Amino acid sequence: MKRGDSINVFYIDRFLLKNIFLNMGIIIMNFQLIKIPVRKRLKWIMASSLLGSVLNTIILLSVRNYYVYSFLSLVIIMPLVLVLAMGKIKVRYIFMLYAVTFLLGGVMSMMENWKIYDESGWIKLLTGIMVAQIPLFILTVTIKQCKNMYKVELKESGEKFLGTAIYDTGNRLREPYGNRRVHIIGKEAMKKLHVKEGYMLVPYSSIGRKNGLIKVYEIESIRLNNNGKIVELKNELFGLDEDEILTNKPYEIILNENIFDEGA
């Protein structure tokens, strides 16, 4: 096999087998990213990994150029393998899967530059997959956070506040008198609203503070877009973030976990 001006020894059996495991690693990582249960599609994952390995081998033997093979594998074969493994897939995930495939494929190409086909190739293959988990984890967290972000509009006494809120399933705060849900709002956001002076003290616990009291205000309305559906809620409760946990965050409000539950 030509690679630049040098010729490397090519073992087709090793290439097929290692490519199968490489494909499976990339598929499973993509499944993790968009939360598809691996067990339900295990047969498809194995079949798609085998098919991808065979197609990659055919391409490599046909073009006899490592760089052309790498390009075709990343751009055509791997996305095809992913779609076959996943079955039905939403259009909005296509570009994300391409990005992840390129990212993981790049890591594995780096490992191949370390003579992946020698006797220690298996160790390097597994090391590459583990190394690729790091950017995958960062990407997963980032995407999850972006999906949970909402543009919100608060109204109180004729004043408006436009900002960003994050939906947090960890915010289960409720006031003990009527069991109403409580959102958290930053100091700067609160200053922009003419909120009534009256407030209630609600006990809460958080990291670093087990028994605290938070000032909770009632705000006239909150409005946000939830997947194309406009949600507007009246007289919602907001706890003032006096501990400044929202300082330097890309959002000003932490929504209660039950905000989208009717009657909650």
PDB file of C-alpha atoms in Angstrom:
ATOM      1  CA  MET A   1       0.000   0.000   0.000  1.00  0.00           C
ATOM      2  CA  LYS A   2       1.428   3.383  -1.007  1.00  0.00           C
ATOM      3  CA  ARG A   3       1.586   6.086   1.592  1.00  0.00           C
ATOM      4  CA  GLY A   4       3.524   9.071   0.334  1.00  0.00           C
ATOM      5  CA  ASP A   5       6.729   7.727  -1.218  1.00  0.00           C
ATOM      6  CA  SER A   6       6.963   4.697   1.058  1.00  0.00           C
ATOM      7  CA  ILE A   7       5.374   1.269   0.797  1.00  0.00           C
ATOM      8  CA  ASN A   8       3.907  -0.369   3.914  1.00  0.00           C
ATOM      9  CA  VAL A   9       3.169  -4.055   4.331  1.00  0.00           C
ATOM     10  CA  PHE A  10      -0.592  -4.552   4.291  1.00  0.00           C
ATOM     11  CA  TYR A  11      -2.305  -7.439   6.066  1.00  0.00           C
ATOM     12  CA  ILE A  12      -5.879  -7.643   4.863  1.00  0.00           C
ATOM     13  CA  ASP A  13      -7.097  -9.857   7.733  1.00  0.00           C
ATOM     14  CA  ARG A  14      -5.742  -7.466  10.380  1.00  0.00           C
ATOM     15  CA  PHE A  15      -7.121  -4.472   8.517  1.00  0.00           C
ATOM     16  CA  LEU A  16     -10.617  -6.003   8.295  1.00  0.00           C
ATOM     17  CA  LEU A  17     -10.719  -6.976  11.957  1.00  0.00           C
ATOM     18  CA  LYS A  18      -9.331  -3.717  13.318  1.00  0.00           C
ATOM     19  CA  ASN A  19     -11.626  -1.729  11.057  1.00  0.00           C
ATOM     20  CA  ILE A  20     -14.637  -3.582  12.434  1.00  0.00           C
ATOM     21  CA  PHE A  21     -13.713  -2.628  16.001  1.00  0.00           C
ATOM     22  CA  LEU A  22     -12.916   0.940  14.912  1.00  0.00           C
ATOM     23  CA  ASN A  23     -16.332   1.268  13.259  1.00  0.00           C
ATOM     24  CA  MET A  24     -18.069  -0.168  16.305  1.00  0.00           C
ATOM     25  CA  GLY A  25     -16.248   2.296  18.565  1.00  0.00           C
ATOM     26  CA  ILE A  26     -17.292   5.290  16.475  1.00  0.00           C
ATOM     27  CA  ILE A  27     -20.905   4.062  16.168  1.00  0.00           C
ATOM     28  CA  ILE A  28     -21.267   3.460  19.907  1.00  0.00           C
ATOM     29  CA  MET A  29     -19.826   6.898  20.692  1.00  0.00           C
ATOM     30  CA  ASN A  30     -22.362   8.485  18.370  1.00  0.00           C
ATOM     31  CA  PHE A  31     -25.114   6.460  20.028  1.00  0.00           C
ATOM     32  CA  GLN A  32     -23.990   7.819  23.384  1.00  0.00           C
ATOM     33  CA  LEU A  33     -24.076  11.351  22.038  1.00  0.00           C
ATOM     34  CA  ILE A  34     -27.708  11.290  20.926  1.00  0.00           C
ATOM     35  CA  LYS A  35     -28.832   8.802  23.588  1.00  0.00           C
ATOM     36  CA  ILE A  36     -29.801   5.819  21.440  1.00  0.00           C
ATOM     37  CA  PRO A  37     -29.847   2.534  23.447  1.00  0.00           C
ATOM     38  CA  VAL A  38     -26.999   0.364  22.142  1.00  0.00           C
ATOM     39  CA  ARG A  39     -28.664  -2.943  23.058  1.00  0.00           C
ATOM     40  CA  LYS A  40     -31.708  -2.315  20.878  1.00  0.00           C
ATOM     41  CA  ARG A  41     -29.534  -1.843  17.769  1.00  0.00           C
ATOM     42  CA  LEU A  42     -26.653  -4.206  18.610  1.00  0.00           C
ATOM     43  CA  LYS A  43     -27.202  -6.486  15.601  1.00  0.00           C
ATOM     44  CA  TRP A  44     -27.334  -3.496  13.293  1.00  0.00           C
ATOM     45  CA  ILE A  45     -24.189  -2.060  14.851  1.00  0.00           C
ATOM     46  CA  MET A  46     -22.289  -5.291  14.239  1.00  0.00           C
ATOM     47  CA  ALA A  47     -23.613  -5.696  10.693  1.00  0.00           C
ATOM     48  CA  SER A  48     -22.890  -2.065   9.802  1.00  0.00           C
ATOM     49  CA  SER A  49     -19.389  -2.292  11.273  1.00  0.00           C
ATOM     50  CA  LEU A  50     -18.666  -5.394   9.172  1.00  0.00           C
ATOM     51  CA  LEU A  51     -20.080  -3.779   6.027  1.00  0.00           C
ATOM     52  CA  GLY A  52     -18.046  -0.617   6.624  1.00  0.00           C
ATOM     53  CA  SER A  53     -14.875  -2.649   7.095  1.00  0.00           C
ATOM     54  CA  VAL A  54     -15.454  -4.561   3.849  1.00  0.00           C
ATOM     55  CA  LEU A  55     -16.172  -1.346   1.915  1.00  0.00           C
ATOM     56  CA  ASN A  56     -13.089   0.336   3.367  1.00  0.00           C
ATOM     57  CA  THR A  57     -10.957  -2.642   2.328  1.00  0.00           C
ATOM     58  CA  ILE A  58     -12.356  -2.562  -1.203  1.00  0.00           C
ATOM     59  CA  ILE A  59     -11.673   1.174  -1.473  1.00  0.00           C
ATOM     60  CA  LEU A  60      -8.127   0.837  -0.143  1.00  0.00           C
ATOM     61  CA  LEU A  61      -7.291  -1.997  -2.545  1.00  0.00           C
ATOM     62  CA  SER A  62      -8.899  -0.120  -5.438  1.00  0.00           C
ATOM     63  CA  VAL A  63      -7.344   3.333  -5.049  1.00  0.00           C
ATOM     64  CA  ARG A  64      -4.063   2.108  -3.499  1.00  0.00           C
ATOM     65  CA  ASN A  65      -3.566   5.524  -1.972  1.00  0.00           C
ATOM     66  CA  TYR A  66      -3.853   5.972   1.774  1.00  0.00           C
ATOM     67  CA  TYR A  67      -4.930   9.624   1.685  1.00  0.00           C
ATOM     68  CA  VAL A  68      -7.664   9.079  -0.913  1.00  0.00           C
ATOM     69  CA  TYR A  69      -8.862   6.089   1.093  1.00  0.00           C
ATOM     70  CA  SER A  70      -8.945   8.140   4.335  1.00  0.00           C
ATOM     71  CA  PHE A  71     -10.974  10.896   2.667  1.00  0.00           C
ATOM     72  CA  LEU A  72     -13.526   8.520   1.123  1.00  0.00           C
ATOM     73  CA  SER A  73     -13.808   6.557   4.348  1.00  0.00           C
ATOM     74  CA  LEU A  74     -14.545   9.618   6.460  1.00  0.00           C
ATOM     75  CA  VAL A  75     -16.807  11.415   3.997  1.00  0.00           C
ATOM     76  CA  ILE A  76     -18.803   8.513   2.558  1.00  0.00           C
ATOM     77  CA  ILE A  77     -18.361   5.173   4.305  1.00  0.00           C
ATOM     78  CA  MET A  78     -18.524   6.169   7.967  1.00  0.00           C
ATOM     79  CA  PRO A  79     -21.688   8.321   7.674  1.00  0.00           C
ATOM     80  CA  LEU A  80     -23.300   5.508   5.644  1.00  0.00           C
ATOM     81  CA  VAL A  81     -22.388   3.015   8.353  1.00  0.00           C
ATOM     82  CA  LEU A  82     -23.839   5.299  11.033  1.00  0.00           C
ATOM     83  CA  VAL A  83     -27.148   5.714   9.233  1.00  0.00           C
ATOM     84  CA  LEU A  84     -27.464   1.954   8.693  1.00  0.00           C
ATOM     85  CA  ALA A  85     -26.680   1.285  12.355  1.00  0.00           C
ATOM     86  CA  MET A  86     -29.139   3.863  13.670  1.00  0.00           C
ATOM     87  CA  GLY A  87     -32.024   3.227  11.301  1.00  0.00           C
ATOM     88  CA  LYS A  88     -34.277   6.271  11.162  1.00  0.00           C
ATOM     89  CA  ILE A  89     -32.383   9.429  11.974  1.00  0.00           C
ATOM     90  CA  LYS A  90     -33.510  13.025  12.270  1.00  0.00           C
ATOM     91  CA  VAL A  91     -32.082  15.419   9.688  1.00  0.00           C
ATOM     92  CA  ARG A  92     -30.800  17.799  12.379  1.00  0.00           C
ATOM     93  CA  TYR A  93     -28.434  15.081  13.621  1.00  0.00           C
ATOM     94  CA  ILE A  94     -26.716  14.543  10.248  1.00  0.00           C
ATOM     95  CA  PHE A  95     -24.235  17.433  10.504  1.00  0.00           C
ATOM     96  CA  MET A  96     -23.560  16.640  14.149  1.00  0.00           C
ATOM     97  CA  LEU A  97     -22.759  13.030  13.279  1.00  0.00           C
ATOM     98  CA  TYR A  98     -20.461  14.167  10.476  1.00  0.00           C
ATOM     99  CA  ALA A  99     -18.627  16.399  12.945  1.00  0.00           C
ATOM    100  CA  VAL A 100     -18.227  13.590  15.483  1.00  0.00           C
ATOM    101  CA  THR A 101     -17.126  11.142  12.782  1.00  0.00           C
ATOM    102  CA  PHE A 102     -14.463  13.554  11.531  1.00  0.00           C
ATOM    103  CA  LEU A 103     -13.332  14.219  15.099  1.00  0.00           C
ATOM    104  CA  LEU A 104     -13.029  10.564  16.062  1.00  0.00           C
ATOM    105  CA  GLY A 105     -11.685   9.601  12.655  1.00  0.00           C
ATOM    106  CA  GLY A 106      -8.979  12.223  13.078  1.00  0.00           C
ATOM    107  CA  VAL A 107      -7.926  10.753  16.409  1.00  0.00           C
ATOM    108  CA  MET A 108      -7.796   7.276  14.910  1.00  0.00           C
ATOM    109  CA  SER A 109      -5.794   8.525  11.911  1.00  0.00           C
ATOM    110  CA  MET A 110      -3.302   9.943  14.378  1.00  0.00           C
ATOM    111  CA  MET A 111      -3.053   6.518  15.994  1.00  0.00           C
ATOM    112  CA  GLU A 112      -2.512   4.951  12.559  1.00  0.00           C
ATOM    113  CA  ASN A 113       0.478   7.236  12.044  1.00  0.00           C
ATOM    114  CA  TRP A 114       1.993   5.366  14.984  1.00  0.00           C
ATOM    115  CA  LYS A 115       2.227   2.223  12.830  1.00  0.00           C
ATOM    116  CA  ILE A 116      -1.176   0.886  13.791  1.00  0.00           C
ATOM    117  CA  TYR A 117      -0.556  -2.269  11.769  1.00  0.00           C
ATOM    118  CA  ASP A 118       2.374  -3.569  13.824  1.00  0.00           C
ATOM    119  CA  GLU A 119       2.108  -6.071  16.656  1.00  0.00           C
ATOM    120  CA  SER A 120       1.105  -3.404  19.184  1.00  0.00           C
ATOM    121  CA  GLY A 121      -1.669  -2.180  16.923  1.00  0.00           C
ATOM    122  CA  TRP A 122      -4.452  -3.478  19.156  1.00  0.00           C
ATOM    123  CA  ILE A 123      -3.171  -1.485  22.117  1.00  0.00           C
ATOM    124  CA  LYS A 124      -2.956   1.646  20.004  1.00  0.00           C
ATOM    125  CA  LEU A 125      -6.428   1.086  18.567  1.00  0.00           C
ATOM    126  CA  LEU A 126      -7.987   0.800  22.021  1.00  0.00           C
ATOM    127  CA  THR A 127      -5.921   3.758  23.243  1.00  0.00           C
ATOM    128  CA  GLY A 128      -7.195   5.838  20.326  1.00  0.00           C
ATOM    129  CA  ILE A 129     -10.811   4.998  21.125  1.00  0.00           C
ATOM    130  CA  MET A 130     -10.285   5.924  24.779  1.00  0.00           C
ATOM    131  CA  VAL A 131      -8.532   9.182  23.857  1.00  0.00           C
ATOM    132  CA  ALA A 132     -11.438  10.024  21.539  1.00  0.00           C
ATOM    133  CA  GLN A 133     -13.810   9.769  24.502  1.00  0.00           C
ATOM    134  CA  ILE A 134     -12.393  13.019  25.922  1.00  0.00           C
ATOM    135  CA  PRO A 135     -13.531  15.389  23.130  1.00  0.00           C
ATOM    136  CA  LEU A 136     -16.743  13.342  22.852  1.00  0.00           C
ATOM    137  CA  PHE A 137     -17.519  13.962  26.522  1.00  0.00           C
ATOM    138  CA  ILE A 138     -16.877  17.693  26.135  1.00  0.00           C
ATOM    139  CA  LEU A 139     -19.035  17.821  23.003  1.00  0.00           C
ATOM    140  CA  THR A 140     -21.836  15.878  24.716  1.00  0.00           C
ATOM    141  CA  VAL A 141     -21.905  18.230  27.700  1.00  0.00           C
ATOM    142  CA  THR A 142     -21.857  21.290  25.430  1.00  0.00           C
ATOM    143  CA  ILE A 143     -24.691  20.029  23.221  1.00  0.00           C
ATOM    144  CA  LYS A 144     -26.760  19.008  26.233  1.00  0.00           C
ATOM    145  CA  GLN A 145     -26.342  22.438  27.777  1.00  0.00           C
ATOM    146  CA  CYS A 146     -27.225  24.223  24.513  1.00  0.00           C
ATOM    147  CA  LYS A 147     -30.368  22.079  24.120  1.00  0.00           C
ATOM    148  CA  ASN A 148     -31.449  23.097  27.620  1.00  0.00           C
ATOM    149  CA  MET A 149     -31.015  26.840  26.999  1.00  0.00           C
ATOM    150  CA  TYR A 150     -34.023  29.062  26.346  1.00  0.00           C
ATOM    151  CA  LYS A 151     -34.537  32.696  25.474  1.00  0.00           C
ATOM    152  CA  VAL A 152     -36.995  34.062  28.011  1.00  0.00           C
ATOM    153  CA  GLU A 153     -39.029  37.190  28.561  1.00  0.00           C
ATOM    154  CA  LEU A 154     -40.043  38.246  32.057  1.00  0.00           C
ATOM    155  CA  LYS A 155     -42.666  40.916  32.745  1.00  0.00           C
ATOM    156  CA  GLU A 156     -43.289  42.759  35.993  1.00  0.00           C
ATOM    157  CA  SER A 157     -45.011  46.098  36.683  1.00  0.00           C
ATOM    158  CA  GLY A 158     -44.758  47.152  33.040  1.00  0.00           C
ATOM    159  CA  GLU A 159     -41.045  46.313  32.800  1.00  0.00           C
ATOM    160  CA  LYS A 160     -39.513  43.588  30.607  1.00  0.00           C
ATOM    161  CA  PHE A 161     -36.389  41.516  30.943  1.00  0.00           C
ATOM    162  CA  LEU A 162     -35.055  39.557  27.972  1.00  0.00           C
ATOM    163  CA  GLY A 163     -32.429  36.988  28.822  1.00  0.00           C
ATOM    164  CA  THR A 164     -31.354  33.362  28.799  1.00  0.00           C
ATOM    165  CA  ALA A 165     -32.529  30.565  31.059  1.00  0.00           C
ATOM    166  CA  ILE A 166     -31.281  27.029  31.509  1.00  0.00           C
ATOM    167  CA  TYR A 167     -33.562  24.084  32.212  1.00  0.00           C
ATOM    168  CA  ASP A 168     -32.096  22.177  35.133  1.00  0.00           C
ATOM    169  CA  THR A 169     -33.576  18.916  36.393  1.00  0.00           C
ATOM    170  CA  GLY A 170     -31.551  19.471  39.545  1.00  0.00           C
ATOM    171  CA  ASN A 171     -33.665  22.477  40.519  1.00  0.00           C
ATOM    172  CA  ARG A 172     -36.532  20.918  42.448  1.00  0.00           C
ATOM    173  CA  LEU A 173     -37.075  23.834  44.794  1.00  0.00           C
ATOM    174  CA  ARG A 174     -40.644  24.429  46.000  1.00  0.00           C
ATOM    175  CA  GLU A 175     -42.015  26.772  48.613  1.00  0.00           C
ATOM    176  CA  PRO A 176     -43.456  24.878  51.616  1.00  0.00           C
ATOM    177  CA  TYR A 177     -46.670  26.906  52.002  1.00  0.00           C
ATOM    178  CA  GLY A 178     -48.445  26.104  48.733  1.00  0.00           C
ATOM    179  CA  ASN A 179     -45.933  23.685  47.178  1.00  0.00           C
ATOM    180  CA  ARG A 180     -45.367  26.005  44.193  1.00  0.00           C
ATOM    181  CA  ARG A 181     -42.250  25.581  42.067  1.00  0.00           C
ATOM    182  CA  VAL A 182     -39.437  28.111  42.382  1.00  0.00           C
ATOM    183  CA  HIS A 183     -37.024  29.229  39.653  1.00  0.00           C
ATOM    184  CA  ILE A 184     -33.712  30.940  40.405  1.00  0.00           C
ATOM    185  CA  ILE A 185     -32.882  34.413  39.069  1.00  0.00           C
ATOM    186  CA  GLY A 186     -29.626  36.377  39.170  1.00  0.00           C
ATOM    187  CA  LYS A 187     -29.211  39.720  40.908  1.00  0.00           C
ATOM    188  CA  GLU A 188     -28.570  41.708  37.725  1.00  0.00           C
ATOM    189  CA  ALA A 189     -31.689  40.326  36.055  1.00  0.00           C
ATOM    190  CA  MET A 190     -33.777  41.130  39.136  1.00  0.00           C
ATOM    191  CA  LYS A 191     -32.534  44.730  39.168  1.00  0.00           C
ATOM    192  CA  LYS A 192     -34.002  45.274  35.697  1.00  0.00           C
ATOM    193  CA  LEU A 193     -37.487  44.398  36.950  1.00  0.00           C
ATOM    194  CA  HIS A 194     -39.559  46.507  39.355  1.00  0.00           C
ATOM    195  CA  VAL A 195     -40.423  43.614  41.607  1.00  0.00           C
ATOM    196  CA  LYS A 196     -42.678  44.225  44.568  1.00  0.00           C
ATOM    197  CA  GLU A 197     -40.922  44.535  47.901  1.00  0.00           C
ATOM    198  CA  GLY A 198     -42.781  41.629  49.463  1.00  0.00           C
ATOM    199  CA  TYR A 199     -41.043  38.285  49.442  1.00  0.00           C
ATOM    200  CA  MET A 200     -41.149  34.998  51.317  1.00  0.00           C
ATOM    201  CA  LEU A 201     -38.233  33.087  52.806  1.00  0.00           C
ATOM    202  CA  VAL A 202     -37.968  29.534  51.532  1.00  0.00           C
ATOM    203  CA  PRO A 203     -35.614  26.919  53.008  1.00  0.00           C
ATOM    204  CA  TYR A 204     -33.270  25.231  50.544  1.00  0.00           C
ATOM    205  CA  SER A 205     -30.195  23.038  50.345  1.00  0.00           C
ATOM    206  CA  SER A 206     -27.418  23.159  47.775  1.00  0.00           C
ATOM    207  CA  ILE A 207     -23.785  22.239  47.348  1.00  0.00           C
ATOM    208  CA  GLY A 208     -21.886  24.006  50.110  1.00  0.00           C
ATOM    209  CA  ARG A 209     -25.031  25.008  52.001  1.00  0.00           C
ATOM    210  CA  LYS A 210     -27.304  22.424  53.598  1.00  0.00           C
ATOM    211  CA  ASN A 211     -29.699  24.691  55.485  1.00  0.00           C
ATOM    212  CA  GLY A 212     -30.220  28.041  53.808  1.00  0.00           C
ATOM    213  CA  LEU A 213     -32.995  30.548  53.257  1.00  0.00           C
ATOM    214  CA  ILE A 214     -33.657  32.161  49.903  1.00  0.00           C
ATOM    215  CA  LYS A 215     -35.768  35.236  49.176  1.00  0.00           C
ATOM    216  CA  VAL A 216     -38.554  34.273  46.786  1.00  0.00           C
ATOM    217  CA  TYR A 217     -40.502  36.843  44.759  1.00  0.00           C
ATOM    218  CA  GLU A 218     -43.591  36.476  42.591  1.00  0.00           C
ATOM    219  CA  ILE A 219     -43.116  37.774  39.037  1.00  0.00           C
ATOM    220  CA  GLU A 220     -46.032  38.644  36.781  1.00  0.00           C
ATOM    221  CA  SER A 221     -45.155  36.359  33.847  1.00  0.00           C
ATOM    222  CA  ILE A 222     -42.461  34.366  32.079  1.00  0.00           C
ATOM    223  CA  ARG A 223     -42.567  33.527  28.381  1.00  0.00           C
ATOM    224  CA  LEU A 224     -40.331  31.131  26.428  1.00  0.00           C
ATOM    225  CA  ASN A 225     -40.233  28.984  23.297  1.00  0.00           C
ATOM    226  CA  ASN A 226     -40.186  25.232  23.912  1.00  0.00           C
ATOM    227  CA  ASN A 227     -39.544  23.403  20.604  1.00  0.00           C
ATOM    228  CA  GLY A 228     -41.762  25.762  18.635  1.00  0.00           C
ATOM    229  CA  LYS A 229     -44.448  25.966  21.309  1.00  0.00           C
ATOM    230  CA  ILE A 230     -44.763  29.279  23.124  1.00  0.00           C
ATOM    231  CA  VAL A 231     -45.065  28.738  26.867  1.00  0.00           C
ATOM    232  CA  GLU A 232     -46.335  31.638  28.978  1.00  0.00           C
ATOM    233  CA  LEU A 233     -46.812  31.237  32.713  1.00  0.00           C
ATOM    234  CA  LYS A 234     -48.369  33.729  35.094  1.00  0.00           C
ATOM    235  CA  ASN A 235     -47.337  34.607  38.648  1.00  0.00           C
ATOM    236  CA  GLU A 236     -44.294  32.337  38.813  1.00  0.00           C
ATOM    237  CA  LEU A 237     -41.968  32.336  41.828  1.00  0.00           C
ATOM    238  CA  PHE A 238     -38.301  33.285  41.518  1.00  0.00           C
ATOM    239  CA  GLY A 239     -35.653  32.831  44.193  1.00  0.00           C
ATOM    240  CA  LEU A 240     -32.990  35.551  44.288  1.00  0.00           C
ATOM    241  CA  ASP A 241     -29.472  34.228  43.757  1.00  0.00           C
ATOM    242  CA  GLU A 242     -27.680  35.955  46.604  1.00  0.00           C
ATOM    243  CA  ASP A 243     -24.935  33.313  46.593  1.00  0.00           C
ATOM    244  CA  GLU A 244     -24.041  34.517  43.062  1.00  0.00           C
ATOM    245  CA  ILE A 245     -23.976  31.046  41.550  1.00  0.00           C
ATOM    246  CA  LEU A 246     -25.128  32.635  38.277  1.00  0.00           C
ATOM    247  CA  THR A 247     -22.208  35.070  38.134  1.00  0.00           C
ATOM    248  CA  ASN A 248     -20.227  34.766  34.871  1.00  0.00           C
ATOM    249  CA  LYS A 249     -22.648  32.163  33.540  1.00  0.00           C
ATOM    250  CA  PRO A 250     -24.115  32.359  29.987  1.00  0.00           C
ATOM    251  CA  TYR A 251     -27.611  32.433  31.521  1.00  0.00           C
ATOM    252  CA  GLU A 252     -29.409  34.519  34.148  1.00  0.00           C
ATOM    253  CA  ILE A 253     -32.163  32.118  35.225  1.00  0.00           C
ATOM    254  CA  ILE A 254     -32.310  28.481  36.330  1.00  0.00           C
ATOM    255  CA  LEU A 255     -35.708  27.032  35.506  1.00  0.00           C
ATOM    256  CA  ASN A 256     -37.452  24.600  37.823  1.00  0.00           C
ATOM    257  CA  GLU A 257     -37.557  20.988  36.634  1.00  0.00           C
ATOM    258  CA  ASN A 258     -41.384  21.051  36.520  1.00  0.00           C
ATOM    259  CA  ILE A 259     -41.792  24.186  34.407  1.00  0.00           C
ATOM    260  CA  PHE A 260     -43.178  22.214  31.426  1.00  0.00           C
ATOM    261  CA  ASP A 261     -45.513  20.061  33.510  1.00  0.00           C
ATOM    262  CA  GLU A 262     -49.072  21.309  33.386  1.00  0.00           C
ATOM    263  CA  GLY A 263     -50.613  21.767  36.791  1.00  0.00           C
ATOM    264  CA  ALA A 264     -47.230  21.496  38.524  1.00  0.00           C
TER     265      ALA A 264
END
